[in-house]
């Protein structure tokens, strides 16, 4: 049967698979014109065998006799005829002459050849002008059906005796065979391009002893009949005068003269289920559980032109079982089987279980069912396919040499030749390019030039280099309310960058300094003071407070005030007073402080800017709400003593320290009380930071606006939509090619200084591949956090022109590319979903979302989800 049926079963051992491949493949019986159109346009590497021509004749007749005969009734008896071998068609040149091809000429081709021809006709039909739809005239698996033949080799006449038995075939298949091989006035000719009949002759010659044994030894051959099914109803193309066009195909005189059309007008769309895609290659992949990342990359590779042709061909012949860096051909076999399943006519959704199992075996990081990165899978798969298909069996030792002032062209060619001497595969042929890497020592100015291969380009997104941060600035002496401030800082900058931005935004005088803190739960969680700390340590949900402080030559200690108020909670109907924190901590220099009275005055001075206007306070006290009046009233309906004295308390607070306010020494978190600060007692200062907890009864806070004191924005409010940044793909490429110093963890050993140096690195594109894969670096990682960059990258679709970015031009190769696939990622770091957009014939794009495949307009393929772009080089006209 056909080798493209299913990928659900485990693959046998690689060596057994290769031996089986080199033995006997499925043989397809197709119209010769259909095969010839595809083979002449896209020559298959596998067609190195000679085309052998056979002419059918009546059993026992000599060459040139009458047409074949059926014994007795056509539907009740076996079909018997001889196939006379006429010679080598390639040598005679007969196969190449269009005039010699008739409606009774057929071809025997291998499954690889059939798949390649099938794909060519499909693409040719899609590209044909005026085609509006591919949903009619479909071909499904019913158009491929088996017919069992019994063959005997007749060495004396150089013929094959053919018997088609009714008992070997189903009723329907036998009925169709009778129509194909029925009595006809036109001669039947069969061109064997598969090489299978030659094997029969060789096997028979080696094993037989006499001619009688040859007649008795019957060998079974199962033909896959394609292109002759009753279900195919292809319409004739009509000329303006009503005549039939002969340039696109031929008429096959089968089934009583019923016309069948083959060749360029033959649509290879299949009859899919309702709602499913309907052409070759538009087959979804089942999500096995968080495998959308794998499905996205696989669909992009499964529509990479040269790779598809290669894996639909006899790729098994190039598998390298001896490569210690490879995987014994198992990844290549698993990928090849999967790709064939995706391109099989009539294929429904494919479950890539075998491929997933192989992937997890050789790359444990992808085992299980966790979400992964589609680009990381792509990088592993391309490298694995290369090693499994490496044509170099014994890799020679080559030593990388520096340029030593030689011409770049000479050095680049030397590096490339050394590379292909060890690495030669379809992946290198199609996907690998070369860039020039220049390192310059900042001390001795030593220049080192190397030329390295690349499989893909990982481009940074320069538009995301800035980050907007919201902070709250507190005055140094309580003379003004807090101010909200927004600054722009480098996305991956250091804390010193934030300090510089704040100094500028605050117009900071020379006698002041800034203390940047993170406030959490009404206390200072940490002080940001190390200038080398990364800004990525500051999360969007953090709340930052900046304190303006007077510079102090004596380095006086800081005093930090935290606030609590008394709240009543009712538990089981009983009142339970509880102290609860509120507001932003207040910070000042601890200067000229001797006792508790000085500390309290300093605290009230810092709070002075939060006081409500006198009119508002008086109105609130004279006209309490109904709820407040009820709370303050006694059981006999009279107002409590505390309520009567509220005005006196207000006046006292405005003139003198509030007698009810109490201050306590506490720890950094404000959760424990060490001792009360008494007015007359001196304050014992033991460290550079004095933490004070202020406890307020609720009624005494009426004179302050605690809402202002408690208002604190996040660095970047979660859910807030900021204007989406847009960057051109060319800008990303320029950022990639811009010179930059190496990081401190990536030092270069300078041969001139004999020391590791933080060299200046510059990359240049030197040699571009036929398939250019561009990875957009959307994900950033640090020790403490991960982040995804949502910038919109504006990338060309039909005309990516890299001519101005290539350093070496030989004047022979075009540097223009066309987009044909995109791997998309939706969502953030914690979760997300991968899909793929694929260009599939004409102007049509398709959205591959796991098992769902739907057409999408070209205007919708540009999104901020684009993650990996696949380009193919345009052919020079």
Coordinates of C-alpha atoms in Angstrom, one line a residue, residues 136-683:
X136 CA -14.5 21.2 -7.0
X137 CA -13.2 18.3 -9.0
X138 CA -11.6 16.8 -5.9
X139 CA -9.4 13.8 -5.5
X140 CA -9.7 11.8 -2.3
X141 CA -8.2 8.5 -1.2
X142 CA -10.9 6.7 -3.3
X143 CA -9.0 7.8 -6.4
X144 CA -6.1 5.6 -5.4
X145 CA -7.0 1.9 -5.3
X146 CA -5.0 -1.3 -5.4
X147 CA -4.9 -4.0 -8.1
X148 CA -3.1 -7.2 -7.5
X149 CA -1.0 -8.7 -10.4
X150 CA 0.6 -12.1 -10.7
X151 CA 3.8 -11.9 -12.8
X152 CA 5.9 -14.5 -14.5
X153 CA 9.2 -13.8 -16.2
X154 CA 9.6 -15.1 -19.7
X155 CA 13.3 -14.8 -20.3
X156 CA 13.2 -16.3 -23.8
X157 CA 10.9 -13.6 -25.1
X158 CA 12.1 -10.9 -22.7
X159 CA 8.5 -10.5 -21.5
X160 CA 6.4 -10.6 -18.4
X161 CA 3.3 -12.8 -18.3
X162 CA 0.6 -10.9 -16.4
X163 CA -2.4 -12.4 -14.7
X164 CA -5.1 -10.4 -12.9
X165 CA -7.2 -12.8 -10.9
X166 CA -10.6 -12.1 -9.6
X167 CA -9.9 -13.9 -6.4
X168 CA -7.0 -11.6 -5.6
X169 CA -9.0 -8.4 -5.9
X170 CA -12.2 -6.9 -4.6
X171 CA -15.1 -6.9 -7.0
X172 CA -14.9 -3.1 -7.6
X173 CA -11.1 -3.1 -8.1
X174 CA -11.4 -6.0 -10.5
X175 CA -14.2 -4.3 -12.4
X176 CA -12.0 -1.2 -12.8
X177 CA -9.0 -3.3 -13.9
X178 CA -11.2 -4.9 -16.6
X179 CA -12.0 -1.4 -18.0
X180 CA -8.4 -0.3 -17.9
X181 CA -7.0 -3.4 -19.6
X182 CA -10.1 -4.1 -21.8
X183 CA -10.0 -5.0 -25.5
X184 CA -9.1 -1.8 -27.4
X185 CA -8.0 -1.0 -30.9
X186 CA -5.3 1.4 -29.6
X187 CA -2.1 -0.2 -28.4
X188 CA -1.4 -0.2 -24.6
X189 CA 2.2 0.8 -23.6
X190 CA 3.6 0.9 -20.1
X191 CA 6.7 2.8 -19.1
X192 CA 8.4 1.4 -16.0
X193 CA 10.2 4.3 -14.3
X194 CA 10.1 2.7 -10.8
X195 CA 12.7 0.0 -11.8
X196 CA 10.6 -2.7 -10.2
X197 CA 10.2 -4.9 -13.3
X198 CA 14.0 -4.8 -13.7
X199 CA 14.3 -6.3 -10.3
X200 CA 11.9 -9.1 -11.3
X201 CA 14.1 -10.0 -14.3
X202 CA 17.2 -10.0 -12.2
X203 CA 15.7 -12.0 -9.4
X204 CA 14.3 -14.6 -11.8
X205 CA 17.6 -14.9 -13.7
X206 CA 19.4 -15.7 -10.4
X207 CA 17.0 -18.1 -8.9
X208 CA 15.5 -20.0 -11.9
X209 CA 16.9 -23.2 -13.4
X210 CA 14.8 -23.7 -16.5
X211 CA 12.1 -21.9 -18.5
X212 CA 9.3 -24.1 -17.2
X213 CA 10.1 -23.0 -13.6
X214 CA 9.9 -19.4 -14.8
X215 CA 6.3 -20.0 -15.9
X216 CA 5.4 -21.7 -12.6
X217 CA 7.0 -19.0 -10.4
X218 CA 4.5 -16.2 -9.9
X219 CA 5.6 -13.0 -8.3
X220 CA 2.9 -10.7 -6.8
X221 CA 2.9 -7.0 -7.5
X222 CA 0.4 -4.6 -6.1
X223 CA -0.2 -1.6 -8.3
X224 CA -1.7 1.6 -6.8
X225 CA -3.9 2.8 -9.6
X226 CA -4.2 6.6 -9.7
X227 CA -5.9 9.0 -12.1
X228 CA -8.3 6.4 -13.6
X229 CA -11.0 6.3 -10.9
X230 CA -14.7 6.5 -11.8
X231 CA -15.0 9.2 -9.1
X232 CA -12.9 11.6 -11.1
X233 CA -15.1 13.8 -13.3
X234 CA -12.9 16.3 -14.9
X235 CA -14.3 18.8 -17.3
X236 CA -12.7 19.4 -20.7
X237 CA -11.3 22.9 -21.3
X238 CA -13.2 24.5 -24.1
X239 CA -11.8 26.7 -26.8
X240 CA -13.8 29.6 -28.2
X241 CA -14.7 27.4 -31.2
X242 CA -15.8 24.6 -28.9
X243 CA -12.9 22.2 -29.7
X244 CA -10.9 20.5 -27.0
X245 CA -7.6 21.9 -26.0
X246 CA -4.7 19.4 -26.4
X247 CA -1.9 21.4 -24.9
X248 CA -2.8 20.8 -21.3
X249 CA -3.5 17.0 -21.4
X250 CA -4.7 14.0 -23.4
X251 CA -7.9 12.1 -23.7
X252 CA -7.8 8.6 -22.4
X253 CA -10.0 6.2 -24.3
X254 CA -11.1 4.2 -21.3
X255 CA -14.6 3.1 -20.2
X256 CA -16.1 3.1 -23.6
X257 CA -14.5 6.3 -24.8
X258 CA -15.4 8.3 -21.7
X259 CA -13.0 11.2 -21.7
X260 CA -10.7 11.7 -18.7
X261 CA -8.4 14.8 -18.5
X262 CA -5.0 14.8 -17.0
X263 CA -2.0 17.1 -17.1
X264 CA -1.9 20.7 -16.1
X265 CA -5.6 21.2 -15.9
X266 CA -5.9 18.4 -13.3
X267 CA -6.9 19.8 -9.9
X268 CA -5.5 17.8 -7.0
X269 CA -7.7 19.2 -4.3
X270 CA -9.2 16.4 -2.2
X271 CA -12.8 16.0 -0.9
X272 CA -12.3 16.8 2.7
X273 CA -14.9 16.8 5.4
X274 CA -17.2 19.8 5.9
X275 CA -15.3 22.7 7.4
X276 CA -11.9 21.3 6.7
X277 CA -9.2 22.6 4.3
X278 CA -9.4 21.1 0.9
X279 CA -6.0 21.0 -0.9
X280 CA -2.7 19.1 -0.5
X281 CA -0.6 20.3 2.4
X282 CA -3.5 21.9 4.3
X283 CA -3.7 19.3 7.0
X284 CA -3.9 20.2 10.7
X285 CA -1.9 18.7 13.5
X286 CA -3.6 17.5 16.6
X287 CA -2.6 19.1 19.9
X288 CA -1.4 16.3 22.1
X289 CA -1.3 18.6 25.2
X290 CA 0.6 21.9 25.1
X291 CA 2.2 20.9 21.8
X292 CA 1.0 24.0 19.9
X293 CA 4.7 25.2 19.9
X294 CA 5.7 22.1 18.1
X295 CA 2.8 22.2 15.7
X296 CA 3.6 25.8 14.7
X297 CA 7.2 25.1 13.8
X298 CA 6.3 21.8 12.0
X299 CA 3.8 23.5 9.8
X300 CA 6.3 26.2 8.8
X301 CA 8.9 23.6 7.9
X302 CA 6.3 21.4 6.2
X303 CA 5.7 24.2 3.7
X304 CA 9.4 25.1 3.1
X305 CA 9.7 24.5 -0.7
X306 CA 13.0 22.6 -1.0
X307 CA 12.5 20.6 2.2
X308 CA 9.1 19.4 1.0
X309 CA 10.4 18.2 -2.3
X310 CA 13.4 16.5 -0.6
X311 CA 11.3 14.6 2.0
X312 CA 8.7 13.6 -0.6
X313 CA 11.6 12.1 -2.5
X314 CA 14.0 9.4 -1.7
X315 CA 15.5 11.2 1.3
X316 CA 16.1 7.9 3.1
X317 CA 19.1 7.3 0.8
X318 CA 20.9 10.3 2.4
X319 CA 20.4 9.2 6.0
X320 CA 23.7 9.0 7.9
X321 CA 23.6 6.1 10.4
X322 CA 27.3 6.6 11.4
X323 CA 27.3 10.2 12.5
X324 CA 28.0 10.3 16.2
X325 CA 26.4 13.7 16.4
X326 CA 23.2 12.5 14.8
X327 CA 20.3 10.4 16.0
X328 CA 20.8 7.3 13.9
X329 CA 18.4 8.8 11.3
X330 CA 15.4 8.5 13.7
X331 CA 14.6 12.2 13.8
X332 CA 14.8 12.4 10.0
X333 CA 12.6 9.4 9.5
X334 CA 10.0 10.6 12.0
X335 CA 9.9 14.1 10.4
X336 CA 9.8 12.6 6.9
X337 CA 6.9 10.3 7.8
X338 CA 5.1 13.2 9.4
X339 CA 5.6 15.5 6.4
X340 CA 4.3 12.8 4.0
X341 CA 1.2 12.4 6.1
X342 CA 0.6 16.1 6.0
X343 CA 0.9 16.1 2.2
X344 CA -1.1 12.9 1.6
X345 CA -4.2 13.5 -0.6
X346 CA -7.3 13.2 1.5
X347 CA -5.4 13.3 4.8
X348 CA -7.4 14.4 7.8
X349 CA -5.9 15.8 11.0
X350 CA -2.6 14.1 11.9
X351 CA -1.7 13.1 15.4
X352 CA 2.2 13.6 15.6
X353 CA 2.6 11.0 18.4
X354 CA 5.5 9.2 16.9
X355 CA 7.4 12.4 16.2
X356 CA 6.7 13.7 19.7
X357 CA 8.0 10.4 21.2
X358 CA 11.2 10.6 19.1
X359 CA 11.6 14.3 20.0
X360 CA 11.3 13.6 23.8
X361 CA 13.8 10.7 23.5
X362 CA 16.6 12.7 21.9
X363 CA 15.8 16.1 23.4
X364 CA 14.5 15.5 27.0
X365 CA 13.8 19.2 27.5
X366 CA 10.8 18.7 25.1
X367 CA 9.5 15.5 26.8
X368 CA 6.3 15.6 28.7
X369 CA 3.6 18.1 28.0
X370 CA 4.8 21.5 29.2
X371 CA 4.7 24.5 27.0
X372 CA 8.0 25.3 25.2
X373 CA 9.5 27.9 22.8
X374 CA 8.7 27.2 19.1
X375 CA 12.1 28.8 18.1
X376 CA 14.0 26.5 20.4
X377 CA 12.3 23.5 19.0
X378 CA 13.0 24.8 15.4
X379 CA 16.7 25.2 16.2
X380 CA 17.0 21.7 17.6
X381 CA 15.1 20.2 14.7
X382 CA 17.1 21.9 12.0
X383 CA 20.3 20.9 13.7
X384 CA 19.1 17.3 14.2
X385 CA 17.9 16.9 10.6
X386 CA 21.2 18.2 9.4
X387 CA 23.2 15.7 11.4
X388 CA 20.9 12.8 10.4
X389 CA 21.2 13.8 6.8
X390 CA 24.9 14.8 6.7
X391 CA 26.5 13.4 3.5
X392 CA 29.9 13.5 5.1
X393 CA 30.6 10.1 6.7
X394 CA 34.1 10.9 8.0
X395 CA 34.6 14.5 9.0
X396 CA 38.1 15.8 8.3
X397 CA 39.9 17.9 10.9
X398 CA 40.1 21.6 10.0
X399 CA 41.7 24.4 12.0
X400 CA 40.1 27.8 12.1
X401 CA 42.5 30.5 11.1
X402 CA 42.5 34.2 11.6
X403 CA 42.4 36.5 8.6
X404 CA 46.0 37.8 9.1
X405 CA 45.3 40.7 6.8
X406 CA 44.3 38.5 3.9
X407 CA 41.4 39.7 1.6
X408 CA 38.0 39.0 3.2
X409 CA 36.8 37.1 0.1
X410 CA 39.7 34.6 0.4
X411 CA 39.2 34.1 4.2
X412 CA 35.4 33.8 3.8
X413 CA 35.7 31.2 1.1
X414 CA 38.2 29.2 3.2
X415 CA 35.9 29.2 6.2
X416 CA 32.9 28.1 4.1
X417 CA 34.9 25.3 2.4
X418 CA 36.1 24.1 5.7
X419 CA 32.5 24.2 7.0
X420 CA 30.9 22.2 4.1
X421 CA 33.8 19.7 4.2
X422 CA 32.4 18.6 7.6
X423 CA 28.7 19.6 7.1
X424 CA 27.0 18.8 3.8
X425 CA 23.2 18.2 3.9
X426 CA 20.0 19.5 2.5
X427 CA 19.7 21.8 5.6
X428 CA 23.1 23.4 4.8
X429 CA 22.1 23.7 1.1
X430 CA 18.9 25.5 1.8
X431 CA 19.0 27.1 5.3
X432 CA 22.6 28.0 6.2
X433 CA 24.3 31.4 5.5
X434 CA 27.5 33.0 6.7
X435 CA 28.2 36.2 8.6
X436 CA 31.4 38.1 9.2
X437 CA 32.4 38.6 12.9
X438 CA 34.9 41.3 13.7
X439 CA 36.4 41.8 17.2
X440 CA 38.5 44.8 18.1
X441 CA 40.5 45.0 21.3
X442 CA 39.8 48.3 23.2
X443 CA 43.5 48.4 24.5
X444 CA 45.9 47.3 21.8
X445 CA 43.4 47.7 18.9
X446 CA 44.0 44.1 17.7
X447 CA 41.5 43.1 15.0
X448 CA 40.2 39.6 14.7
X449 CA 38.0 38.6 11.7
X450 CA 36.1 35.3 11.5
X451 CA 33.4 34.0 9.2
X452 CA 30.8 31.8 10.9
X453 CA 27.8 29.9 9.5
X454 CA 24.3 30.7 10.8
X455 CA 21.0 28.7 10.6
X456 CA 18.8 31.7 11.5
X457 CA 19.1 35.3 12.5
X458 CA 18.0 36.3 16.0
X459 CA 17.1 40.0 15.8
X460 CA 16.6 42.3 18.8
X461 CA 13.6 44.7 18.9
X462 CA 15.1 48.1 19.3
X463 CA 11.8 49.9 19.9
X464 CA 11.5 48.3 23.3
X465 CA 14.7 49.8 24.6
X466 CA 12.7 52.4 26.7
X467 CA 10.4 51.8 29.7
X468 CA 7.9 54.2 31.2
X469 CA 7.8 54.2 35.0
X470 CA 5.4 56.0 37.4
X471 CA 6.7 57.1 40.8
X472 CA 5.7 59.3 43.8
X473 CA 8.0 62.1 45.0
X474 CA 7.8 63.2 48.6
X475 CA 9.1 66.7 49.7
X476 CA 12.0 67.0 52.1
X477 CA 10.3 69.0 54.8
X478 CA 6.6 68.4 54.4
X479 CA 6.1 71.7 52.7
X480 CA 4.3 70.2 49.7
X481 CA 2.0 67.3 48.8
X482 CA 3.3 64.2 47.1
X483 CA 3.8 64.6 43.4
X484 CA 3.3 61.8 40.8
X485 CA 6.1 61.6 38.3
X486 CA 6.6 59.7 35.0
X487 CA 10.0 59.0 33.6
X488 CA 11.4 57.1 30.6
X489 CA 14.4 54.8 31.3
X490 CA 16.3 52.2 29.3
X491 CA 14.4 48.9 29.3
X492 CA 17.4 46.9 30.3
X493 CA 19.2 49.8 32.0
X494 CA 20.7 50.1 35.5
X495 CA 19.5 51.9 38.5
X496 CA 21.9 54.8 37.8
X497 CA 19.8 55.4 34.6
X498 CA 16.7 55.9 36.8
X499 CA 18.6 58.2 39.2
X500 CA 19.7 60.4 36.3
X501 CA 16.1 60.6 34.9
X502 CA 14.7 61.5 38.3
X503 CA 17.3 64.3 38.9
X504 CA 16.3 65.8 35.6
X505 CA 12.6 65.4 36.1
X506 CA 12.7 66.9 39.7
X507 CA 15.0 69.8 38.7
X508 CA 16.9 68.7 41.8
X509 CA 19.0 71.5 43.4
X510 CA 22.6 70.8 44.5
X511 CA 21.8 70.7 48.2
X512 CA 19.4 67.9 47.9
X513 CA 19.7 64.2 47.1
X514 CA 17.2 61.4 46.3
X515 CA 16.3 58.2 48.1
X516 CA 14.4 55.7 46.0
X517 CA 12.4 53.1 47.8
X518 CA 9.8 50.4 47.2
X519 CA 6.8 50.7 49.6
X520 CA 4.7 47.7 50.4
X521 CA 2.1 47.3 53.1
X522 CA 2.6 50.9 54.3
X523 CA 6.3 50.3 55.0
X524 CA 9.6 50.6 53.2
X525 CA 10.4 47.2 51.8
X526 CA 13.8 48.1 50.3
X527 CA 16.0 51.0 49.3
X528 CA 17.3 51.1 45.8
X529 CA 20.8 52.3 46.1
X530 CA 23.2 50.1 44.1
X531 CA 23.8 51.9 40.8
X532 CA 24.7 48.7 39.0
X533 CA 21.4 46.9 39.8
X534 CA 19.3 46.1 36.8
X535 CA 16.0 47.9 36.3
X536 CA 14.5 44.6 35.4
X537 CA 14.4 43.9 39.2
X538 CA 11.6 46.5 39.3
X539 CA 8.3 44.9 38.4
X540 CA 5.4 46.7 36.8
X541 CA 3.2 46.1 39.9
X542 CA 5.8 47.6 42.4
X543 CA 5.1 51.0 44.1
X544 CA 8.1 53.3 44.2
X545 CA 8.4 56.4 46.5
X546 CA 11.2 58.9 46.0
X547 CA 12.2 61.0 49.0
X548 CA 13.9 64.3 48.5
X549 CA 16.4 64.8 51.3
X550 CA 18.8 67.5 52.3
X551 CA 22.4 66.7 51.8
X552 CA 24.2 66.3 55.1
X553 CA 28.0 66.5 55.4
X554 CA 27.8 64.8 58.8
X555 CA 25.8 61.9 57.3
X556 CA 23.0 62.2 59.9
X557 CA 20.8 59.2 60.5
X558 CA 17.4 58.9 58.8
X559 CA 14.1 58.8 60.7
X560 CA 11.3 56.9 59.1
X561 CA 7.7 57.4 60.4
X562 CA 5.0 54.7 59.9
X563 CA 1.3 55.2 60.7
X564 CA -1.3 53.2 62.4
X565 CA -4.9 53.9 63.3
X566 CA -7.3 52.3 65.8
X567 CA -10.1 50.4 64.1
X568 CA -12.9 48.4 65.8
X569 CA -13.7 45.0 64.6
X570 CA -16.8 43.0 65.7
X571 CA -16.2 39.3 66.3
X572 CA -19.2 37.3 67.4
X573 CA -20.9 40.6 68.3
X574 CA -18.1 41.8 70.5
X575 CA -16.0 44.8 69.8
X576 CA -12.3 44.2 69.3
X577 CA -10.1 47.3 68.7
X578 CA -7.2 46.6 66.3
X579 CA -4.3 48.8 65.1
X580 CA -4.1 48.9 61.3
X581 CA -1.3 50.5 59.2
X582 CA -2.1 53.2 56.6
X583 CA -0.4 55.8 54.4
X584 CA 3.0 56.4 52.9
X585 CA 6.0 56.3 55.3
X586 CA 7.5 59.8 55.9
X587 CA 11.3 60.2 55.9
X588 CA 13.6 63.0 57.1
X589 CA 17.1 63.7 58.4
X590 CA 17.4 63.3 62.1
X591 CA 19.0 66.7 62.9
X592 CA 18.9 68.7 66.1
X593 CA 16.8 66.1 67.9
X594 CA 17.3 65.6 71.6
X595 CA 14.1 64.2 73.1
X596 CA 10.6 62.8 72.2
X597 CA 9.2 66.3 72.0
X598 CA 11.5 67.1 69.0
X599 CA 10.6 63.8 67.3
X600 CA 6.9 64.5 67.6
X601 CA 7.3 68.1 66.2
X602 CA 9.2 66.8 63.3
X603 CA 6.5 64.2 62.5
X604 CA 3.7 66.8 62.7
X605 CA 5.7 69.1 60.5
X606 CA 6.0 66.4 57.8
X607 CA 2.2 65.9 58.1
X608 CA 1.3 69.5 57.8
X609 CA 0.9 69.5 54.0
X610 CA -1.9 66.8 54.4
X611 CA -4.1 69.0 56.7
X612 CA -7.6 69.7 55.4
X613 CA -8.7 73.3 55.1
X614 CA -10.2 74.6 58.5
X615 CA -13.7 75.2 56.9
X616 CA -13.9 71.5 55.9
X617 CA -12.8 70.3 59.3
X618 CA -15.3 72.5 61.1
X619 CA -18.2 71.5 58.8
X620 CA -17.5 67.8 59.3
X621 CA -17.4 68.2 63.1
X622 CA -20.6 70.3 63.3
X623 CA -22.6 68.2 60.8
X624 CA -21.6 64.6 61.4
X625 CA -23.3 61.9 59.3
X626 CA -26.2 59.9 60.8
X627 CA -23.9 56.9 61.3
X628 CA -21.2 58.9 63.0
X629 CA -23.8 60.6 65.3
X630 CA -25.2 57.2 66.3
X631 CA -21.8 55.8 67.0
X632 CA -20.9 58.8 69.2
X633 CA -24.2 58.9 71.1
X634 CA -24.5 57.3 74.5
X635 CA -27.2 54.9 75.6
X636 CA -29.3 57.7 77.1
X637 CA -29.2 59.8 73.9
X638 CA -26.6 62.2 75.1
X639 CA -23.3 62.9 73.3
X640 CA -20.2 61.4 74.9
X641 CA -17.6 63.5 76.6
X642 CA -15.1 62.8 73.9
X643 CA -17.5 64.2 71.3
X644 CA -18.2 67.3 73.3
X645 CA -14.5 68.0 73.5
X646 CA -13.8 67.4 69.8
X647 CA -13.5 71.1 68.9
X648 CA -11.1 71.6 71.8
X649 CA -9.0 68.6 70.5
X650 CA -8.9 70.2 67.1
X651 CA -7.7 73.5 68.4
X652 CA -5.1 71.8 70.6
X653 CA -3.9 69.8 67.6
X654 CA -3.4 72.9 65.6
X655 CA -1.4 74.7 68.3
X656 CA 0.3 72.0 70.3
X657 CA 1.3 68.3 69.8
X658 CA -1.8 66.1 70.0
X659 CA -1.9 64.6 73.6
X660 CA -3.6 61.5 72.2
X661 CA -0.9 60.7 69.5
X662 CA 1.7 58.3 70.8
X663 CA 5.0 57.5 69.2
X664 CA 7.0 54.2 69.6
X665 CA 10.3 52.9 68.5
X666 CA 9.9 49.9 66.2
X667 CA 11.7 47.7 63.7
X668 CA 12.0 48.1 59.9
X669 CA 8.6 46.4 59.3
X670 CA 6.7 48.3 62.0
X671 CA 5.3 45.1 63.4
X672 CA 6.7 45.2 66.9
X673 CA 7.0 47.9 69.6
X674 CA 10.3 48.3 71.4
X675 CA 9.5 51.3 73.6
X676 CA 7.4 54.4 73.8
X677 CA 9.0 57.7 72.9
X678 CA 8.3 60.1 75.8
X679 CA 8.5 63.8 75.3
X680 CA 10.8 64.6 78.1
X681 CA 13.1 61.6 77.7
X682 CA 16.1 61.7 75.3
X683 CA 16.0 59.5 72.2

